[in-house]
Tab-separated table of N, CA and C and ligand atoms in Angstrom:
chain	number	residue	atom	x	y	z
C	1	MET	N	-13.349	39.364	-30.746
C	1	MET	CA	-13.473	37.919	-30.967
C	1	MET	C	-12.149	37.224	-30.716
C	2	ARG	N	-11.058	37.827	-31.278
C	2	ARG	CA	-9.762	37.191	-31.064
C	2	ARG	C	-9.356	37.254	-29.601
C	3	LEU	N	-9.670	38.394	-28.988
C	3	LEU	CA	-9.314	38.554	-27.587
C	3	LEU	C	-10.081	37.534	-26.741
C	4	THR	N	-11.365	37.377	-27.070
C	4	THR	CA	-12.179	36.406	-26.332
C	4	THR	C	-11.554	35.014	-26.427
C	5	GLY	N	-11.100	34.683	-27.641
C	5	GLY	CA	-10.474	33.376	-27.835
C	5	GLY	C	-9.261	33.213	-26.946
C	6	LYS	N	-8.448	34.266	-26.866
C	6	LYS	CA	-7.241	34.190	-26.030
C	6	LYS	C	-7.597	34.003	-24.566
C	7	ILE	N	-8.593	34.786	-24.138
C	7	ILE	CA	-9.006	34.678	-22.735
C	7	ILE	C	-9.502	33.258	-22.448
C	8	ALA	N	-10.286	32.747	-23.399
C	8	ALA	CA	-10.806	31.393	-23.205
C	8	ALA	C	-9.654	30.396	-23.077
C	9	THR	N	-8.635	30.572	-23.916
C	9	THR	CA	-7.481	29.658	-23.854
C	9	THR	C	-6.818	29.718	-22.486
C	10	VAL	N	-6.646	30.953	-21.995
C	10	VAL	CA	-6.004	31.116	-20.691
C	10	VAL	C	-6.842	30.436	-19.608
C	11	ILE	N	-8.148	30.638	-19.688
C	11	ILE	CA	-9.014	30.036	-18.665
C	11	ILE	C	-8.934	28.506	-18.721
C	12	VAL	N	-8.990	27.963	-19.920
C	12	VAL	CA	-8.935	26.505	-20.058
C	12	VAL	C	-7.611	25.971	-19.514
C	13	ALA	N	-6.510	26.642	-19.866
C	13	ALA	CA	-5.206	26.206	-19.387
C	13	ALA	C	-5.160	26.260	-17.861
C	14	GLY	N	-5.699	27.338	-17.316
C	14	GLY	CA	-5.708	27.499	-15.856
C	14	GLY	C	-6.494	26.388	-15.190
C	15	LEU	N	-7.657	26.073	-15.748
C	15	LEU	CA	-8.488	25.014	-15.178
C	15	LEU	C	-7.769	23.670	-15.234
C	16	ALA	N	-7.058	23.447	-16.327
C	16	ALA	CA	-6.345	22.178	-16.481
C	16	ALA	C	-5.298	22.048	-15.381
C	17	VAL	N	-4.584	23.133	-15.104
C	17	VAL	CA	-3.554	23.092	-14.056
C	17	VAL	C	-4.201	22.797	-12.700
C	18	ILE	N	-5.313	23.496	-12.425
C	18	ILE	CA	-5.997	23.273	-11.143
C	18	ILE	C	-6.455	21.816	-11.029
C	19	ALA	N	-7.038	21.301	-12.120
C	19	ALA	CA	-7.534	19.930	-12.094
C	19	ALA	C	-6.383	18.953	-11.846
C	20	MET	N	-5.254	19.187	-12.518
C	20	MET	CA	-4.117	18.286	-12.347
C	20	MET	C	-3.577	18.331	-10.926
C	21	THR	N	-3.488	19.554	-10.377
C	21	THR	CA	-2.954	19.688	-9.026
C	21	THR	C	-3.861	18.984	-8.021
C	22	SER	N	-5.167	19.173	-8.149
C	22	SER	CA	-6.043	18.572	-7.148
C	22	SER	C	-6.080	17.051	-7.302
C	23	MET	N	-5.917	16.576	-8.528
C	23	MET	CA	-5.863	15.137	-8.721
C	23	MET	C	-4.627	14.560	-8.044
C	24	ALA	N	-3.501	15.250	-8.202
C	24	ALA	CA	-2.248	14.769	-7.616
C	24	ALA	C	-2.363	14.700	-6.101
C	25	SER	N	-2.958	15.709	-5.475
C	25	SER	CA	-3.015	15.675	-4.021
C	25	SER	C	-4.034	14.645	-3.542
C	26	ALA	N	-5.086	14.443	-4.312
C	26	ALA	CA	-6.059	13.407	-3.932
C	26	ALA	C	-5.368	12.048	-3.953
C	27	LYS	N	-4.493	11.860	-4.930
C	27	LYS	CA	-3.796	10.590	-5.040
C	27	LYS	C	-2.859	10.390	-3.849
C	28	ASP	N	-2.142	11.454	-3.473
C	28	ASP	CA	-1.241	11.359	-2.333
C	28	ASP	C	-1.980	10.954	-1.067
C	29	LYS	N	-3.119	11.580	-0.849
C	29	LYS	CA	-3.883	11.309	0.358
C	29	LYS	C	-4.368	9.871	0.383
C	30	LYS	N	-4.714	9.366	-0.791
C	30	LYS	CA	-5.282	8.034	-0.860
C	30	LYS	C	-4.269	6.949	-0.489
C	31	VAL	N	-3.000	7.231	-0.710
C	31	VAL	CA	-2.000	6.192	-0.497
C	31	VAL	C	-1.619	6.106	0.983
C	32	ASP	N	-2.555	5.601	1.780
C	32	ASP	CA	-2.271	5.379	3.185
C	32	ASP	C	-1.940	3.898	3.384
C	33	GLY	N	-1.635	3.543	4.604
C	33	GLY	CA	-1.230	2.173	4.875
C	33	GLY	C	-2.265	1.145	4.460
C	34	ARG	N	-3.518	1.501	4.671
C	34	ARG	CA	-4.576	0.557	4.350
C	34	ARG	C	-4.642	0.274	2.849
C	35	THR	N	-4.578	1.363	2.066
C	35	THR	CA	-4.597	1.209	0.610
C	35	THR	C	-3.384	0.406	0.149
C	36	LEU	N	-2.239	0.717	0.725
C	36	LEU	CA	-1.016	0.007	0.345
C	36	LEU	C	-1.119	-1.473	0.696
C	37	PHE	N	-1.650	-1.746	1.875
C	37	PHE	CA	-1.793	-3.150	2.287
C	37	PHE	C	-2.693	-3.878	1.288
C	38	ARG	N	-3.777	-3.206	0.911
C	38	ARG	CA	-4.724	-3.836	-0.011
C	38	ARG	C	-4.080	-4.086	-1.370
C	39	GLU	N	-3.311	-3.105	-1.843
C	39	GLU	CA	-2.733	-3.234	-3.178
C	39	GLU	C	-1.464	-4.065	-3.228
C	40	HIS	N	-0.738	-4.122	-2.110
C	40	HIS	CA	0.569	-4.766	-2.158
C	40	HIS	C	0.701	-6.004	-1.288
C	41	CYS	N	-0.297	-6.309	-0.484
C	41	CYS	CA	-0.231	-7.516	0.338
C	41	CYS	C	-1.430	-8.407	0.052
C	42	LYS	N	-2.613	-7.778	0.045
C	42	LYS	CA	-3.823	-8.572	-0.127
C	42	LYS	C	-3.859	-9.282	-1.476
C	43	VAL	N	-3.207	-8.683	-2.490
C	43	VAL	CA	-3.196	-9.316	-3.813
C	43	VAL	C	-2.665	-10.745	-3.735
C	44	CYS	N	-1.767	-11.002	-2.813
C	44	CYS	CA	-1.202	-12.357	-2.674
C	44	CYS	C	-1.676	-13.051	-1.401
C	45	HIS	N	-2.349	-12.317	-0.537
C	45	HIS	CA	-2.729	-12.914	0.745
C	45	HIS	C	-4.209	-12.740	1.033
C	46	GLY	N	-5.031	-12.831	0.003
C	46	GLY	CA	-6.473	-12.736	0.177
C	46	GLY	C	-7.033	-14.035	0.734
C	47	PRO	N	-8.371	-14.080	0.910
C	47	PRO	CA	-8.994	-15.310	1.397
C	47	PRO	C	-8.652	-16.462	0.452
C	48	ASP	N	-8.408	-17.634	1.000
C	48	ASP	CA	-8.090	-18.846	0.228
C	48	ASP	C	-6.764	-18.771	-0.516
C	49	SER	N	-5.932	-17.803	-0.195
C	49	SER	CA	-4.640	-17.735	-0.883
C	49	SER	C	-3.762	-18.911	-0.486
C	50	PRO	N	-3.071	-19.510	-1.461
C	50	PRO	CA	-2.131	-20.595	-1.130
C	50	PRO	C	-0.958	-20.081	-0.287
C	51	ASN	N	-0.720	-18.767	-0.281
C	51	ASN	CA	0.380	-18.196	0.515
C	51	ASN	C	-0.054	-17.894	1.944
C	52	GLY	N	-1.320	-18.167	2.248
C	52	GLY	CA	-1.858	-17.850	3.556
C	52	GLY	C	-2.591	-16.525	3.501
C	53	GLU	N	-3.735	-16.437	4.202
C	53	GLU	CA	-4.472	-15.174	4.231
C	53	GLU	C	-3.914	-14.296	5.344
C	54	TYR	N	-3.520	-13.087	4.994
C	54	TYR	CA	-3.015	-12.159	6.004
C	54	TYR	C	-3.714	-10.817	5.899
C	55	THR	N	-4.347	-10.411	6.995
C	55	THR	CA	-4.852	-9.051	7.143
C	55	THR	C	-4.228	-8.592	8.463
C	56	PRO	N	-4.300	-7.294	8.780
C	56	PRO	CA	-3.674	-6.863	10.043
C	56	PRO	C	-4.078	-7.728	11.240
C	57	MET	N	-5.371	-8.083	11.341
C	57	MET	CA	-5.778	-8.814	12.536
C	57	MET	C	-5.491	-10.320	12.484
C	58	THR	N	-4.765	-10.755	11.481
C	58	THR	CA	-4.334	-12.157	11.453
C	58	THR	C	-3.287	-12.404	12.538
C	59	LEU	N	-2.455	-11.389	12.797
C	59	LEU	CA	-1.351	-11.545	13.744
C	59	LEU	C	-1.473	-10.540	14.885
C	60	ILE	N	-0.716	-10.796	15.955
C	60	ILE	CA	-0.663	-9.815	17.037
C	60	ILE	C	0.516	-8.875	16.768
C	61	GLN	N	0.532	-7.758	17.496
C	61	GLN	CA	1.532	-6.715	17.232
C	61	GLN	C	2.964	-7.237	17.225
C	62	ASP	N	3.327	-8.071	18.202
C	62	ASP	CA	4.695	-8.604	18.262
C	62	ASP	C	5.034	-9.427	17.025
C	63	GLN	N	4.044	-10.165	16.545
C	63	GLN	CA	4.294	-10.999	15.363
C	63	GLN	C	4.522	-10.135	14.137
C	64	TRP	N	3.760	-9.033	14.007
C	64	TRP	CA	3.962	-8.130	12.866
C	64	TRP	C	5.332	-7.475	12.948
C	65	GLU	N	5.699	-6.990	14.153
C	65	GLU	CA	7.020	-6.368	14.334
C	65	GLU	C	8.094	-7.350	13.893
C	66	ASP	N	7.969	-8.582	14.381
C	66	ASP	CA	8.953	-9.597	14.077
C	66	ASP	C	8.985	-9.889	12.566
C	67	PHE	N	7.802	-9.978	11.972
C	67	PHE	CA	7.746	-10.247	10.534
C	67	PHE	C	8.444	-9.146	9.731
C	68	PHE	N	8.064	-7.888	9.959
C	68	PHE	CA	8.642	-6.797	9.164
C	68	PHE	C	10.139	-6.620	9.447
C	69	ASP	N	10.542	-6.816	10.709
C	69	ASP	CA	11.949	-6.607	11.041
C	69	ASP	C	12.845	-7.782	10.633
C	70	ASN	N	12.327	-8.986	10.712
C	70	ASN	CA	13.211	-10.145	10.528
C	70	ASN	C	12.868	-11.077	9.379
C	71	ASN	N	11.618	-11.035	8.924
C	71	ASN	CA	11.161	-12.066	8.016
C	71	ASN	C	10.811	-11.601	6.615
C	72	TYR	N	10.308	-10.377	6.529
C	72	TYR	CA	9.738	-9.889	5.281
C	72	TYR	C	10.709	-10.014	4.099
C	73	VAL	N	11.915	-9.530	4.269
C	73	VAL	CA	12.865	-9.564	3.155
C	73	VAL	C	13.158	-11.001	2.746
C	74	ASN	N	13.434	-11.854	3.720
C	74	ASN	CA	13.733	-13.249	3.406
C	74	ASN	C	12.602	-13.961	2.684
C	75	THR	N	11.373	-13.723	3.140
C	75	THR	CA	10.255	-14.458	2.551
C	75	THR	C	9.765	-13.829	1.251
C	76	HIS	N	10.138	-12.578	0.947
C	76	HIS	CA	9.584	-11.907	-0.234
C	76	HIS	C	10.602	-11.467	-1.281
C	77	LYS	N	11.884	-11.628	-0.994
C	77	LYS	CA	12.882	-11.112	-1.944
C	77	LYS	C	12.901	-11.892	-3.263
C	78	ASP	N	12.429	-13.120	-3.247
C	78	ASP	CA	12.400	-13.902	-4.485
C	78	ASP	C	10.993	-14.107	-5.023
C	79	VAL	N	10.027	-13.385	-4.447
C	79	VAL	CA	8.645	-13.536	-4.890
C	79	VAL	C	8.335	-12.469	-5.939
C	80	VAL	N	7.892	-12.915	-7.107
C	80	VAL	CA	7.598	-11.984	-8.194
C	80	VAL	C	6.132	-11.560	-8.127
C	81	ASP	N	5.904	-10.255	-8.243
C	81	ASP	CA	4.554	-9.705	-8.146
C	81	ASP	C	4.002	-9.444	-9.556
C	82	ALA	N	3.132	-10.349	-10.008
C	82	ALA	CA	2.572	-10.258	-11.362
C	82	ALA	C	1.676	-9.031	-11.525
C	83	LYS	N	1.137	-8.520	-10.404
C	83	LYS	CA	0.234	-7.364	-10.476
C	83	LYS	C	1.022	-6.059	-10.634
C	84	HIS	N	2.315	-6.107	-10.373
C	84	HIS	CA	3.105	-4.891	-10.451
C	84	HIS	C	4.335	-5.101	-11.334
C	85	GLY	N	4.072	-5.397	-12.612
C	85	GLY	CA	5.143	-5.470	-13.603
C	85	GLY	C	6.121	-6.611	-13.426
C	86	ASN	N	5.688	-7.688	-12.768
C	86	ASN	CA	6.564	-8.857	-12.573
C	86	ASN	C	7.877	-8.521	-11.894
C	87	LYS	N	7.827	-7.523	-11.028
C	87	LYS	CA	9.039	-7.199	-10.276
C	87	LYS	C	8.981	-7.914	-8.929
C	88	LYS	N	10.131	-8.040	-8.283
C	88	LYS	CA	10.156	-8.660	-6.964
C	88	LYS	C	9.397	-7.788	-5.973
C	89	VAL	N	8.705	-8.445	-5.060
C	89	VAL	CA	7.913	-7.706	-4.063
C	89	VAL	C	8.783	-6.659	-3.355
C	90	THR	N	9.994	-7.065	-2.994
C	90	THR	CA	10.865	-6.146	-2.243
C	90	THR	C	11.364	-4.977	-3.104
C	91	ASP	N	11.267	-5.103	-4.449
C	91	ASP	CA	11.621	-3.987	-5.318
C	91	ASP	C	10.422	-3.072	-5.554
C	92	VAL	N	9.228	-3.667	-5.579
C	92	VAL	CA	8.010	-2.888	-5.815
C	92	VAL	C	7.713	-1.984	-4.615
C	93	ILE	N	7.852	-2.533	-3.425
C	93	ILE	CA	7.506	-1.788	-2.209
C	93	ILE	C	8.736	-1.013	-1.717
C	94	THR	N	8.620	0.314	-1.727
C	94	THR	CA	9.740	1.147	-1.273
C	94	THR	C	9.786	1.145	0.259
C	95	PRO	N	10.923	1.538	0.836
C	95	PRO	CA	11.010	1.598	2.306
C	95	PRO	C	9.924	2.490	2.907
C	96	GLU	N	9.605	3.605	2.224
C	96	GLU	CA	8.544	4.497	2.699
C	96	GLU	C	7.200	3.781	2.762
C	97	MET	N	6.895	3.063	1.678
C	97	MET	CA	5.630	2.333	1.613
C	97	MET	C	5.590	1.261	2.694
C	98	LEU	N	6.710	0.572	2.868
C	98	LEU	CA	6.757	-0.509	3.847
C	98	LEU	C	6.509	0.019	5.263
C	99	LYS	N	7.030	1.218	5.520
C	99	LYS	CA	6.837	1.825	6.829
C	99	LYS	C	5.340	2.040	7.100
C	100	LYS	N	4.643	2.556	6.073
C	100	LYS	CA	3.200	2.799	6.241
C	100	LYS	C	2.437	1.490	6.404
C	101	ILE	N	2.830	0.486	5.632
C	101	ILE	CA	2.141	-0.803	5.711
C	101	ILE	C	2.359	-1.418	7.097
C	102	LYS	N	3.589	-1.336	7.574
C	102	LYS	CA	3.890	-1.889	8.896
C	102	LYS	C	3.068	-1.194	9.975
C	103	LYS	N	3.003	0.138	9.891
C	103	LYS	CA	2.255	0.891	10.890
C	103	LYS	C	0.784	0.482	10.871
C	104	PHE	N	0.243	0.364	9.670
C	104	PHE	CA	-1.160	-0.024	9.539
C	104	PHE	C	-1.388	-1.415	10.145
C	105	ALA	N	-0.488	-2.350	9.842
C	105	ALA	CA	-0.640	-3.720	10.338
C	105	ALA	C	-0.540	-3.757	11.866
C	106	VAL	N	0.452	-3.051	12.416
C	106	VAL	CA	0.641	-3.061	13.872
C	106	VAL	C	-0.523	-2.348	14.573
C	107	ASP	N	-0.938	-1.198	14.005
C	107	ASP	CA	-2.028	-0.435	14.621
C	107	ASP	C	-3.348	-1.201	14.636
C	108	HIS	N	-3.491	-2.156	13.730
C	108	HIS	CA	-4.770	-2.865	13.634
C	108	HIS	C	-4.614	-4.369	13.817
C	109	ALA	N	-3.543	-4.753	14.522
C	109	ALA	CA	-3.297	-6.171	14.801
C	109	ALA	C	-4.377	-6.730	15.725
C	110	ALA	N	-4.377	-8.045	15.866
C	110	ALA	CA	-5.419	-8.722	16.652
C	110	ALA	C	-5.498	-8.208	18.087
C	111	ASP	N	-4.343	-7.849	18.676
C	111	ASP	CA	-4.353	-7.378	20.069
C	111	ASP	C	-4.259	-5.850	20.172
C	112	SER	N	-4.555	-5.146	19.063
C	112	SER	CA	-4.533	-3.678	19.090
C	112	SER	C	-5.881	-3.157	19.586
C	113	GLU	N	-5.968	-1.836	19.736
C	113	GLU	CA	-7.233	-1.230	20.148
C	113	GLU	C	-8.298	-1.373	19.065
C	114	HIS	N	-7.849	-1.377	17.822
C	114	HIS	CA	-8.795	-1.426	16.707
C	114	HIS	C	-8.415	-2.492	15.684
C	115	PRO	N	-8.640	-3.750	16.033
C	115	PRO	CA	-8.312	-4.810	15.073
C	115	PRO	C	-9.096	-4.612	13.782
C	116	MET	N	-8.446	-4.887	12.689
C	116	MET	CA	-9.078	-4.601	11.409
C	116	MET	C	-8.577	-5.533	10.317
C	117	THR	N	-9.433	-5.803	9.349
C	117	THR	CA	-8.964	-6.403	8.117
C	117	THR	C	-8.617	-5.203	7.232
C	118	CYS	N	-8.131	-5.430	6.045
C	118	CYS	CA	-7.829	-4.260	5.212
C	118	CYS	C	-8.995	-3.944	4.280
C	119	GLY	N	-10.124	-4.623	4.458
C	119	GLY	CA	-11.339	-4.301	3.709
C	119	GLY	C	-11.329	-4.871	2.293
W	1	HEC	C1	3.518	-11.438	-5.150
W	1	HEC	C2	2.921	-12.087	-4.014
W	1	HEC	C3	3.134	-11.573	-2.608
W	1	HEC	C4	3.021	-10.271	-2.151
W	1	HEC	C5	2.740	-9.018	-2.961
W	1	HEC	C6	3.191	-10.335	-0.714
W	1	HEC	N1	3.401	-11.632	-0.320
W	1	HEC	FE1	3.595	-12.285	1.600
W	1	HEC	N2	4.069	-14.122	0.928
W	1	HEC	C7	4.074	-14.514	-0.396
W	1	HEC	C8	4.628	-15.860	-0.485
W	1	HEC	C9	4.805	-16.660	-1.768
W	1	HEC	C10	4.954	-16.221	0.836
W	1	HEC	C11	5.628	-17.500	1.293
W	1	HEC	C12	4.612	-18.538	1.592
W	1	HEC	C13	5.281	-19.767	2.102
W	1	HEC	O1	6.506	-19.797	2.239
W	1	HEC	O2	4.558	-20.703	2.388
W	1	HEC	C14	4.559	-15.132	1.712
W	1	HEC	C15	4.647	-15.165	3.088
W	1	HEC	C16	4.139	-14.176	3.931
W	1	HEC	C17	4.022	-14.271	5.366
W	1	HEC	C18	4.412	-15.455	6.218
W	1	HEC	C19	5.873	-15.327	6.538
W	1	HEC	C20	6.364	-16.404	7.402
W	1	HEC	O3	7.292	-16.148	8.161
W	1	HEC	O4	5.853	-17.537	7.316
W	1	HEC	C21	3.485	-13.096	5.797
W	1	HEC	C22	3.160	-12.683	7.234
W	1	HEC	C23	3.301	-12.262	4.637
W	1	HEC	N3	3.697	-12.950	3.513
W	1	HEC	C24	2.815	-10.968	4.665
W	1	HEC	C25	2.848	-10.107	3.567
W	1	HEC	C26	2.662	-8.674	3.666
W	1	HEC	C27	2.366	-7.900	4.933
W	1	HEC	C28	2.764	-8.189	2.402
W	1	HEC	C29	2.702	-6.733	1.948
W	1	HEC	C30	3.748	-5.888	2.469
W	1	HEC	C31	3.022	-9.314	1.517
W	1	HEC	N4	3.091	-10.456	2.273
W	1	HEC	C32	3.140	-9.231	0.131
W	1	HEC	C33	3.632	-13.776	-1.471
W	1	HEC	C34	3.410	-12.406	-1.438
């Protein structure tokens, strides 16, 4: 009986580790450019937004390149994101995240092969 209890404990602990690991990798996979755009851009640039509605196909590829390279920091460094702890947009979005968002926007711009909204 005691041995059974120990084995059960080991099995439960093992399952917990497996569950945690698979959850972590599912989360990593989910964080693609599209998800990031939806969570970090669409929150302020949805339909009827006073800041203007922006989805990838709002602009053409050159305009997105120009925006991310020359405009993004200037237009967002003083904008506070209430959805993400009231931090500045440029502090919430890491360079890694921004790279993915930019790629998603450029890949699905109005003049790309696959124009897209972010859903
Ligand atoms: C917390 C709100 C917020 C978030 C998050 C946000 N923006 Fe903005 N965005 C603004 C505001 C405010 C402006 C300025 C509007 C203005 O000046 O009229 C702006 C302006 C813009 C402009 C126009 C810039 C220009 O030169 O006129 C674009 C394009 C844009 N945002 C895209 C994005 C993208 C892409 C993301 C995600 C990486 C993003 N925004 C995230 C609030 C936000």
